């Protein structure tokens, strides 16, 4: 039965304390306090008058890398100065204490890594590097940004001359198989899947709570707004994500 009233953090702390393996699944909501809007949500102002489903599509990158990077470069820029927040820090602390097995994230913003999370699965990739799909060379973000800024063509190029593609999963692309397998394995092995800042509506990540439950684990949710799992989870907290996770760390 879902619990969303006072005492929810204590209930969550009990669940976590009784678990041998706790895995966090995080979405855009955990990075909102860092000033990163959920770019899938309308009205966030990031790409006004532009449909990210169209621009951030693999076909758009193939057809017109200059236009792709014109918009995507702005996204890189907007993420550049963002810092991990207390929610990212709480998960890193729980991992350090041996409470948390790892984090599966839909986010591409590097903030879990920068907060200190070690066992991290980035199912939608990361802006941390970009790759050449022709020769396979990979370049770190700083190099990509420099090449974009200095490029006469309007896109960062590989040494071989071909345009680079950020190592994020664009619309129209498959999720990386290795990352998905790791995510499924972690969900199957979890006594508690702690879903944070995710609507649990984007496939295939939306399958993870079901995998945890089928293998005998519990689903806990710390997310503002409804999810399809609200009536099937052990606990649902819908307060501020930083406050809820900070309280969880304090309660353990
Ligand atoms: Zn190349």
XYZ file of C-alpha atoms in Angstrom, residues 69 72 76 108 122 124-133 137-139 164-170 173 176:
27
model
C 25.043 20.959 -33.150
C 22.806 20.597 -29.113
C 26.031 21.341 -23.651
C 22.975 12.349 -19.362
C 23.742 5.599 -17.730
C 20.633 7.073 -22.072
C 24.370 7.689 -22.373
C 26.245 10.780 -21.223
C 27.478 14.114 -22.531
C 30.873 13.230 -21.027
C 32.181 12.250 -24.450
C 31.315 12.182 -28.144
C 32.235 9.621 -30.753
C 32.904 9.229 -34.454
C 30.542 6.663 -35.914
C 37.377 7.490 -31.960
C 36.017 9.070 -28.776
C 36.625 12.594 -27.485
C 31.104 13.742 -33.957
C 27.965 12.488 -32.263
C 27.449 12.983 -28.525
C 27.418 9.632 -26.703
C 23.857 10.201 -25.588
C 20.990 8.138 -26.910
C 19.224 10.323 -29.434
C 18.445 5.291 -31.519
C 23.104 0.652 -25.457
